[in-house]
Short mmCIF file of C-alpha atoms in Angstrom, two decimals:
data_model
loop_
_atom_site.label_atom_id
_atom_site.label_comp_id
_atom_site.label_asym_id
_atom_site.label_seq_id
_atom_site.Cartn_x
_atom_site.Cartn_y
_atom_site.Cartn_z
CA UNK A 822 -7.77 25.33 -59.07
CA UNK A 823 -6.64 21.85 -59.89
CA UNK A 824 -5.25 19.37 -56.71
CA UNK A 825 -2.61 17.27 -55.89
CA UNK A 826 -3.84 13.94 -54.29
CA UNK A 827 -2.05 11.49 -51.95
CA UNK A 828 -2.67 7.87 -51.12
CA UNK A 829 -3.40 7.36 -47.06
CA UNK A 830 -2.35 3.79 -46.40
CA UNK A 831 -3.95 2.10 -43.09
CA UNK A 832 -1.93 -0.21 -41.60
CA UNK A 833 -2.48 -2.46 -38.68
CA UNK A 834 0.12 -2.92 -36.01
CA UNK A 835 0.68 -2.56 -32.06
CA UNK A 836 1.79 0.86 -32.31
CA UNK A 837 -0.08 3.15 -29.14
CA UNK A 838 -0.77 6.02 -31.65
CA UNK A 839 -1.64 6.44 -35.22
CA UNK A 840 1.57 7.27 -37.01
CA UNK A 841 1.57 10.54 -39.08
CA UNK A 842 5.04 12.03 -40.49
CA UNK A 843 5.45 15.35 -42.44
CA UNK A 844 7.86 16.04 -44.99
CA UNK A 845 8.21 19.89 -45.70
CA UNK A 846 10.06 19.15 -48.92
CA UNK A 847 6.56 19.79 -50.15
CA UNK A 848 4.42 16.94 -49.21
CA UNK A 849 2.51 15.39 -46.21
CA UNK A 850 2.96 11.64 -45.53
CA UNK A 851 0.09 9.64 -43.73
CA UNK A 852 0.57 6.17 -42.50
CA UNK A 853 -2.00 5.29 -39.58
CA UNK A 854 -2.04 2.37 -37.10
CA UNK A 855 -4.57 0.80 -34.94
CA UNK A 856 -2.94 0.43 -31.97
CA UNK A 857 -5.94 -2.07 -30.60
CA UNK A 858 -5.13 -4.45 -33.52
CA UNK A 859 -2.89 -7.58 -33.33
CA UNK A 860 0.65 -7.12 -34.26
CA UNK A 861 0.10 -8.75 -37.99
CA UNK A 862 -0.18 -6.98 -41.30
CA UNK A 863 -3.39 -7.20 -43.59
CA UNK A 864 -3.98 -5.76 -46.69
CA UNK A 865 -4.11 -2.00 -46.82
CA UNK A 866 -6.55 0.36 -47.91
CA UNK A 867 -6.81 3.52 -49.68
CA UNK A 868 -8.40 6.84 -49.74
CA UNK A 869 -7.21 10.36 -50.91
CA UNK A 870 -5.88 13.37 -49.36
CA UNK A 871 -6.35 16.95 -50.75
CA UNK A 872 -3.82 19.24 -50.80
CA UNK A 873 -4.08 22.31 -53.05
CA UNK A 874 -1.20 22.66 -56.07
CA UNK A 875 1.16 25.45 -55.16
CA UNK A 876 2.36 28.85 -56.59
CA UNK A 877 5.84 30.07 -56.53
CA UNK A 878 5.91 33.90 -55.77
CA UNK A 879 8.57 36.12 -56.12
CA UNK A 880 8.61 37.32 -53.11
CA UNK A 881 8.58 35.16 -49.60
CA UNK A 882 5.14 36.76 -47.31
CA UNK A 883 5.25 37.57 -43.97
CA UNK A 884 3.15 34.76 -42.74
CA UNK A 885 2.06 31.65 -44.52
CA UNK A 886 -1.13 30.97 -41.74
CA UNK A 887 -4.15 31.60 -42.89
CA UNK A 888 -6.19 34.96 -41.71
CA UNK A 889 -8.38 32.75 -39.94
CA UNK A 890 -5.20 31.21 -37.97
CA UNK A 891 -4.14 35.50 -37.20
CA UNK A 892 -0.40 36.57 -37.95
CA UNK A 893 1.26 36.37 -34.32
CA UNK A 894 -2.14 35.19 -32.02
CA UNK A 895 0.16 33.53 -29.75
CA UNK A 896 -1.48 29.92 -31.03
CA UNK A 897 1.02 27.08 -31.16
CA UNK A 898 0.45 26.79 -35.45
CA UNK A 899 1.92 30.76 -35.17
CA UNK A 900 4.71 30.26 -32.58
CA UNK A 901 5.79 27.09 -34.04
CA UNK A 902 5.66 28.97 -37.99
CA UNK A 903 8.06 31.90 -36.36
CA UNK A 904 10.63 28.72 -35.18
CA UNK A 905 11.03 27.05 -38.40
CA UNK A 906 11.56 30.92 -40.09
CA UNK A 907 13.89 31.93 -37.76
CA UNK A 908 15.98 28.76 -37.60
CA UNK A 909 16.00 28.95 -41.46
CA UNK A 910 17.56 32.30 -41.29
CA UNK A 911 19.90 31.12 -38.92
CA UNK A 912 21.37 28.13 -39.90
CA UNK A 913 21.58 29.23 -43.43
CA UNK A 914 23.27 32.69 -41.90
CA UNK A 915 26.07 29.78 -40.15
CA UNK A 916 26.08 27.54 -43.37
CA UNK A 917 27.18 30.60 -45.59
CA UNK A 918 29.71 32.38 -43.47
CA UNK A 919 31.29 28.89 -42.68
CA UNK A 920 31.33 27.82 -46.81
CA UNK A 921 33.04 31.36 -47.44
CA UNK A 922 31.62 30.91 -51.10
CA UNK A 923 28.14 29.93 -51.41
CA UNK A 924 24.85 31.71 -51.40
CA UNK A 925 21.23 30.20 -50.71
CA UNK A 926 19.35 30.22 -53.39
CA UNK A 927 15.72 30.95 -52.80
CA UNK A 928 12.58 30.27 -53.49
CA UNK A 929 8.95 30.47 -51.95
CA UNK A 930 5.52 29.43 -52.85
CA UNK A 931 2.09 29.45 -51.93
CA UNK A 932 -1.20 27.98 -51.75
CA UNK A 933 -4.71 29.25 -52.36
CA UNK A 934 -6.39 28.03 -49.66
CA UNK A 935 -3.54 28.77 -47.35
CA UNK A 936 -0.06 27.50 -46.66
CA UNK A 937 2.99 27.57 -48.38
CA UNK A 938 6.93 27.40 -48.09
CA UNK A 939 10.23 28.22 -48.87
CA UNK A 940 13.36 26.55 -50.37
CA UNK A 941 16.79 27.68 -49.85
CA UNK A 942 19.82 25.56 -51.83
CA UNK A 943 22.97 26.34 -51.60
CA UNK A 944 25.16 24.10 -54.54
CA UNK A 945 28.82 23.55 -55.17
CA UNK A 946 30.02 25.94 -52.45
CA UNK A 947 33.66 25.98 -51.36
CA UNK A 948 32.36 23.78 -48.25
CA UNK A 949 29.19 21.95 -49.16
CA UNK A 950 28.45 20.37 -52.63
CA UNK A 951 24.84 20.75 -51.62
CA UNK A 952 23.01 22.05 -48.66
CA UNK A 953 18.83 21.76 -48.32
CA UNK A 954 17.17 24.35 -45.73
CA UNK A 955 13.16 24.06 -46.49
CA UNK A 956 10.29 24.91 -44.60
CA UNK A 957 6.77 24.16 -45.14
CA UNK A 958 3.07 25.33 -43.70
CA UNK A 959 0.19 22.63 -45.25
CA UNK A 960 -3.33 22.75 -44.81
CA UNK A 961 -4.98 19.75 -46.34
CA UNK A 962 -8.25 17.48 -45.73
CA UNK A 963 -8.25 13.76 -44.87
CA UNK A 964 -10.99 11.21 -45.21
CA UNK A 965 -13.18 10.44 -42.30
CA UNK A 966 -11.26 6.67 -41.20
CA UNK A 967 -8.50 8.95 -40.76
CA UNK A 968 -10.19 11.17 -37.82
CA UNK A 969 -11.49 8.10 -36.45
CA UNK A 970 -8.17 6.37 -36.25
CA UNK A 971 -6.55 9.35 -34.38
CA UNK A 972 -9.80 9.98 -31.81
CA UNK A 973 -9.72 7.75 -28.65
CA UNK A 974 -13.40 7.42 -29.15
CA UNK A 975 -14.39 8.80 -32.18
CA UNK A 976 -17.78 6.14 -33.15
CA UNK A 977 -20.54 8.83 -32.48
CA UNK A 978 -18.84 11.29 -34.49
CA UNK A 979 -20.88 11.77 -37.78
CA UNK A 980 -18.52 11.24 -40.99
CA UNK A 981 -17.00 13.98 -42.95
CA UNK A 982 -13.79 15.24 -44.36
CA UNK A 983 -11.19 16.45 -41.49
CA UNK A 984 -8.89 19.16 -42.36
CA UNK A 985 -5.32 19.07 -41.34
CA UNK A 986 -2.68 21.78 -40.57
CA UNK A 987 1.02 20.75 -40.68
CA UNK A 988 3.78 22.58 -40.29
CA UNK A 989 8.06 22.12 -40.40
CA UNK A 990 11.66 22.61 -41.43
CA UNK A 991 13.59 20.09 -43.10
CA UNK A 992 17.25 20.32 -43.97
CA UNK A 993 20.24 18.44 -45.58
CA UNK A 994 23.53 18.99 -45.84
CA UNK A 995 26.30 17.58 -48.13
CA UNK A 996 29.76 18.72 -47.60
CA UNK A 997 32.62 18.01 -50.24
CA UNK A 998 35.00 16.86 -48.19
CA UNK A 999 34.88 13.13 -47.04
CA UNK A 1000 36.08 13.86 -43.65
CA UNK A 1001 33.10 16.21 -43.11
CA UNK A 1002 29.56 14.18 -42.19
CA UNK A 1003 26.52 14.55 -43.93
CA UNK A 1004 23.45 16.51 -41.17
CA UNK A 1005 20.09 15.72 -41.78
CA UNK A 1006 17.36 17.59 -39.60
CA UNK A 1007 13.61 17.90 -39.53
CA UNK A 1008 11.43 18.93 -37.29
CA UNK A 1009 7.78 19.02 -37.65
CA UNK A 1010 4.21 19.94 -35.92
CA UNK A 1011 0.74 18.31 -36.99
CA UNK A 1012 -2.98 19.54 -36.16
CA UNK A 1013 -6.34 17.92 -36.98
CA UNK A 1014 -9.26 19.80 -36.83
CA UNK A 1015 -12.49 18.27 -35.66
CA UNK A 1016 -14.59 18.18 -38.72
CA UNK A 1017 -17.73 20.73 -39.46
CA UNK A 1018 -20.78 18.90 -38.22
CA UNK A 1019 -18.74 17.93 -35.12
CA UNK A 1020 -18.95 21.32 -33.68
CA UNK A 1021 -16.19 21.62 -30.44
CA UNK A 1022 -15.12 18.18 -31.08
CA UNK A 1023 -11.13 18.39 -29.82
CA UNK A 1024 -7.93 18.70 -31.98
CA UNK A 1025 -5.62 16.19 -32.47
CA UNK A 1026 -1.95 17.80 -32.54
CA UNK A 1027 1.45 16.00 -32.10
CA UNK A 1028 5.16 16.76 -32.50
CA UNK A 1029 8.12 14.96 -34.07
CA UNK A 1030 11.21 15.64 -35.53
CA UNK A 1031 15.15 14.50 -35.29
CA UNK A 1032 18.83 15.34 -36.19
CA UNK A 1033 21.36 12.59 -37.65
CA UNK A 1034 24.61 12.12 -38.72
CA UNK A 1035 25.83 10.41 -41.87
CA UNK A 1036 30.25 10.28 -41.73
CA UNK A 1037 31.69 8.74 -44.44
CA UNK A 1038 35.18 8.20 -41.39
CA UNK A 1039 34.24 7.77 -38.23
CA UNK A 1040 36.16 10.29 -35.48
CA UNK A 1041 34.83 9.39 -32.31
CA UNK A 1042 35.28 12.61 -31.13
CA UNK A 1043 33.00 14.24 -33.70
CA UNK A 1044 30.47 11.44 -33.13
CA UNK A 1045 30.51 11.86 -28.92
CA UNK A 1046 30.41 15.79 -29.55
CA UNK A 1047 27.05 15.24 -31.82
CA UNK A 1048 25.64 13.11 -29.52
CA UNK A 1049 26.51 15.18 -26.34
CA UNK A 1050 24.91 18.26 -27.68
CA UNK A 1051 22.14 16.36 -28.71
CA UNK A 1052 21.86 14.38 -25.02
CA UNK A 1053 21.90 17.61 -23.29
CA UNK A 1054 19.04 19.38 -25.11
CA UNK A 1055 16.76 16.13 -24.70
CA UNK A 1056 18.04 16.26 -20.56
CA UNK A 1057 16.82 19.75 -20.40
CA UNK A 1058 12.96 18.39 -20.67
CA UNK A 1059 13.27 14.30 -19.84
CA UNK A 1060 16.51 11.88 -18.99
CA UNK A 1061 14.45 9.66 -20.56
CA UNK A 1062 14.28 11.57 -24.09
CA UNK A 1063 17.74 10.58 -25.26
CA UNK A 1064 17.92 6.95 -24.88
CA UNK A 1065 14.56 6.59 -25.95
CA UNK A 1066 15.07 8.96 -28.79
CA UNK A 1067 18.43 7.18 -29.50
CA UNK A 1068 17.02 3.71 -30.04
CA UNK A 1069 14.01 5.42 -32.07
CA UNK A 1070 16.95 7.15 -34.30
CA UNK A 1071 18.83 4.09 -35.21
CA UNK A 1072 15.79 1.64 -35.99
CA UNK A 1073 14.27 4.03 -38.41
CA UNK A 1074 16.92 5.16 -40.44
CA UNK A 1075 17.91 1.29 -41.14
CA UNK A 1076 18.58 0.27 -44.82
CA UNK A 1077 16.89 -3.35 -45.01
CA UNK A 1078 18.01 -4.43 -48.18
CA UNK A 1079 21.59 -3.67 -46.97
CA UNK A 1080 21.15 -4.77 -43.55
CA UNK A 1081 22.49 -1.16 -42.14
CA UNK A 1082 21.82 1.81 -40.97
CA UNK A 1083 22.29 5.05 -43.06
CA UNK A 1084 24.67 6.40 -40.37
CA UNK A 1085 25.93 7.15 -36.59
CA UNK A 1086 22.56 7.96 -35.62
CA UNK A 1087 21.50 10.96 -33.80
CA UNK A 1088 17.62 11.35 -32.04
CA UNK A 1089 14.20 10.90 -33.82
CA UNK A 1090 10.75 11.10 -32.40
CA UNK A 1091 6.96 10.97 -33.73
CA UNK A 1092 3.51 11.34 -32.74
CA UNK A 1093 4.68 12.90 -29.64
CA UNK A 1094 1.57 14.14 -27.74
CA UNK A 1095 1.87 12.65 -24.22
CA UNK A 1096 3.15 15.51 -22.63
CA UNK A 1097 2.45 19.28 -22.19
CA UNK A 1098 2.07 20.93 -25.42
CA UNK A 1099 3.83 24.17 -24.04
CA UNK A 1100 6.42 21.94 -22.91
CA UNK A 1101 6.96 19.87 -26.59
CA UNK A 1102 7.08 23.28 -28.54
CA UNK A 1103 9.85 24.45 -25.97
CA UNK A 1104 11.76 21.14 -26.66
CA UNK A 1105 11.28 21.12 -30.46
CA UNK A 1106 12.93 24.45 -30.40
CA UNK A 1107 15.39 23.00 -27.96
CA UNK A 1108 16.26 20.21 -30.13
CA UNK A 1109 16.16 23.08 -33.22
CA UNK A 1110 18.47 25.51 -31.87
CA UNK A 1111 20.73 22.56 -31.09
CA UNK A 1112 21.97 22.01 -34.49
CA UNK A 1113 24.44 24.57 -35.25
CA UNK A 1114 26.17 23.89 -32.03
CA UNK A 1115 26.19 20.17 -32.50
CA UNK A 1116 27.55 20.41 -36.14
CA UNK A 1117 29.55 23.30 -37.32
CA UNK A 1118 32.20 22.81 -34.35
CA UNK A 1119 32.59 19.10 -36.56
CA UNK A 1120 33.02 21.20 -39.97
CA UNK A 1121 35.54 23.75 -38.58
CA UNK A 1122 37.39 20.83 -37.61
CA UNK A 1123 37.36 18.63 -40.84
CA UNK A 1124 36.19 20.51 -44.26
CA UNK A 1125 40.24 21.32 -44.76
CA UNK A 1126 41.32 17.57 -44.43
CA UNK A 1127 43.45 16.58 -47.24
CA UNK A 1128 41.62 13.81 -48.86
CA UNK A 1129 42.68 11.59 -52.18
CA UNK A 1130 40.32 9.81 -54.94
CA UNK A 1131 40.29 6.73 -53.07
CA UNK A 1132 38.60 8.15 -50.08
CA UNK A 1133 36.44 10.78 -52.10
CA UNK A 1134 34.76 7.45 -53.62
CA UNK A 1135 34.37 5.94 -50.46
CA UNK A 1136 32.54 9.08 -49.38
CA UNK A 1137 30.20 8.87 -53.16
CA UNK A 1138 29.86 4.91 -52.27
CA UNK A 1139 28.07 5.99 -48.76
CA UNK A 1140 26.16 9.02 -50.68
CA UNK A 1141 24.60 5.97 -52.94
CA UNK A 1142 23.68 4.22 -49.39
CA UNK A 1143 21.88 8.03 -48.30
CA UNK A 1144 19.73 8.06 -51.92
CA UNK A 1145 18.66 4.22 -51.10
CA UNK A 1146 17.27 4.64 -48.11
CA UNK A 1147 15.27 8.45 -49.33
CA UNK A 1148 13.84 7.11 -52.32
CA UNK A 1149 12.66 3.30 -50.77
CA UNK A 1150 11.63 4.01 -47.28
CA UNK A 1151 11.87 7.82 -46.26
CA UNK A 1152 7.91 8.56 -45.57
CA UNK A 1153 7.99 11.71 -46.96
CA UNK A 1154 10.31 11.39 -49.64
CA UNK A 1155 8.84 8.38 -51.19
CA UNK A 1156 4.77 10.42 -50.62
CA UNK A 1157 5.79 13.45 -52.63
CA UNK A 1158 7.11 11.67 -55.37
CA UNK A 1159 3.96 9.63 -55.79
CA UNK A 1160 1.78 12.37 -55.09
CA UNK A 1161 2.85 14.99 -57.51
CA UNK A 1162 4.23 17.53 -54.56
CA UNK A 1163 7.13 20.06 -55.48
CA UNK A 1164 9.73 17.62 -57.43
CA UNK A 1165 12.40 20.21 -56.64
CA UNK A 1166 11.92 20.52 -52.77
CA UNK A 1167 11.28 17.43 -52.42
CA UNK A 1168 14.59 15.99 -54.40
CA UNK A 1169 16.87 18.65 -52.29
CA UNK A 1170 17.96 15.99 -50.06
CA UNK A 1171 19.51 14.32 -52.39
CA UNK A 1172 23.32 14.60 -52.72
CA UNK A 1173 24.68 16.31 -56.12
CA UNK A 1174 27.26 13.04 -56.57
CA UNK A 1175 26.64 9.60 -55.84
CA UNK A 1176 28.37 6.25 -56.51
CA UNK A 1177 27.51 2.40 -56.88
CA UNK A 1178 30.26 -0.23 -57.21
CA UNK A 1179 29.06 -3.41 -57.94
CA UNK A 1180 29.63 -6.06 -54.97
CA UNK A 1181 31.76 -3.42 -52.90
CA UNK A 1182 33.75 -4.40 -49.64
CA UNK A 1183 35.90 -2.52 -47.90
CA UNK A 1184 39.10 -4.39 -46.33
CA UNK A 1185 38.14 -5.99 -43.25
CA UNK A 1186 39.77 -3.78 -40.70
CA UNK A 1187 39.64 -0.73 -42.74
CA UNK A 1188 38.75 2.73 -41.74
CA UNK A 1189 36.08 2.14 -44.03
CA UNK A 1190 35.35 -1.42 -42.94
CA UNK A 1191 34.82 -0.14 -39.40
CA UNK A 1192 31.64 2.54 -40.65
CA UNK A 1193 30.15 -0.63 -41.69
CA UNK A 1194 30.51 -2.07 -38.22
CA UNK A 1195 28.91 0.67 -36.69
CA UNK A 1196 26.59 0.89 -39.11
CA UNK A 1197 25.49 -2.64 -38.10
CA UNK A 1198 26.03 -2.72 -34.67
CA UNK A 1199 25.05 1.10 -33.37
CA UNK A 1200 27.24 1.73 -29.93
CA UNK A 1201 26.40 4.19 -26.89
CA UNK A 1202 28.65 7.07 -27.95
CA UNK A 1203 28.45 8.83 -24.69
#
């Protein structure tokens, strides 16, 4: 059975933890630091990552864990699978009933050695011109530097291959309306097992994830509502998680060539493995079960605005600013296209319209004009 492989870049900067980020569009992104190193950049090196090609089936399985892993063991790979299935069910369950018109379109696939996922698309609804709910379950193997990197003191283990495990959901959504803001949520788990000749040699697991928002008008009440919801679930486990979350949201979804950010922000974490693993899989499914709340209250309000051309360009203007920043410095995005993962899963995210103007600026002043601003200069909501 043939193989897709990835490039593993190794970067050096003064991050505390090797940086790993999952994209279940249908590809795994890698991107480690040494945290010991100085804070400069040196030339990068390369090795490859296996992940097995997948098949689509007709029908979605019950489980995509392999036997090995058991169906429903009570293990945090099986918990964390039954989250991302159930919160596909559900927000695609709110998503339709609130479009009126649409239907998710399915599909699923698999892999030999294990793993697999599902896409559901629902396009040109009465309500969304494109909504993304994916999941994904990937076992892969990484090269040896890779273990290394992510083991606190890893320089008596032996070298040899290290197989991974991740697993996620990744969503979204595209309404028509330019009154109604563009959700993006993912929300992601990542296991490395110690490799063979390295018998009980630890795991290295972490958690990360994040909802956003992307308006094309700002209504501060929409924005404080997103944020609320969103400031509540983190207060649940840490007041610290939402500020810190915050900041984290708004410095990675930042457009450099433009000098922006793709939108109003939201919360956004990685690596996360300095707490209680109980404790991060409650708060991942915290932060998951959050979303509906946070976003469909915003829809009810706005997918029935009257809008005209003018404003419906503004909106495809802002849509060009959301495929910039996916295709030139999303992680995942920008791994499955080089990679040869699943072109159509990972390409959901993209919006069905988009538009470039050449040299565009809104009137200073301007509804439009002030997006910018806060796209620049990102304000405490709440």
């Amino acid at each position: 059975m043939p193989t897709a492989t990835a490039t593993l870049s190794v970067s050096f900067a003064p991050s505390k933890k090797p940086h790993l980020s999952f994209c279940p569009f249908g590809a795994t992104s890698i991107t480690l630091t040494n945290f010991t190193s100085p804070p400069i950049r040196r030339p990068m090196t390369t090795s490859a990552v296996s992940i097995e090609k997948e098949t689509v089936i007709s029908e979605r399985p019950h489980t995509f864990l392999r036997q090995t892993d058991g169906e429903d063991n009570g293990s945090i790979r099986s918990r964390f699978q039954s989250m991302i299935l159930e919160m596909q069910e559900s927000v695609c369950g709110a998503l339709e009933a609130l479009d009126g018109a649409g239907k998710f379109k399915e599909d699923a696939w698999t892999r030999p050695g294990g793993g697999g996922g599902i896409s559901r698309v629902l396009q040109d609804g009465a309500v969304f011109e494109k909504a993304g709910v994916n999941i994904s379950v990937v076992y892969g193997v990484m090269p040896p530097e890779a273990y290394r990197a992510a083991k606190a003191s890893a320089a008596d283990q032996k070298p040899g291959p290290v197989p991974f495990f991740a697993a996620g959901i990744s969503s979204v959504l595209h309404p028509k309306n330019p009154f109604a803001p563009t959700l993006h949520f993912n929300y992601r788990y990542f296991e490395t097992d110690a490799p063979k000749d390295t018998p009980g040699a630890p795991r290295q697991w972490w958690f990360g994830g994040g909802t956003d928002l992307t308006p094309a008008y700002i209504f501060e009440e929409d924005v404080k509502h997103f944020h609320s919801v969103q400031k509540r679930a983190c207060d649940k486990f840490d007041p610290s998680f939402y500020p810190r979350f915050k900041k984290w949201c708004d410095d990675y979804f930042f457009i450099k060539h433009r000098g922006k950010r793709r939108g109003l922000g939201g919360i956004f974490f990685d690596d996360l493995n300095d707490y209680d693993q109980e404790m991060l899989l409650s708060f991942a499914t915290e932060c998951a079960d959050s979303v509906v709340p946070a976003y469909i209250p915003i829809l009810e309000k706005r997918k029935d605005t009257p809008f005209n051309e003018s404003q419906k360009a503004w909106q495809q203007l802002r849509s060009g600013r959301y495929v910039e920043f996916n295709l030139v410095y999303d992680r995942g995005t920008t791994f499955g296209l080089k990679t040869g993962g699943r072109i159509e899963s990972i390409l959901v995210s993209l919006p069905l319209t988009a538009r470039w103007e050449y040299d565009h600026k809104p009137e200073e002043g301007s509804e439009e004009w002030k997006l910018l601003d806060a796209c620049m200069n990102p304000k405490d909501w709440i």
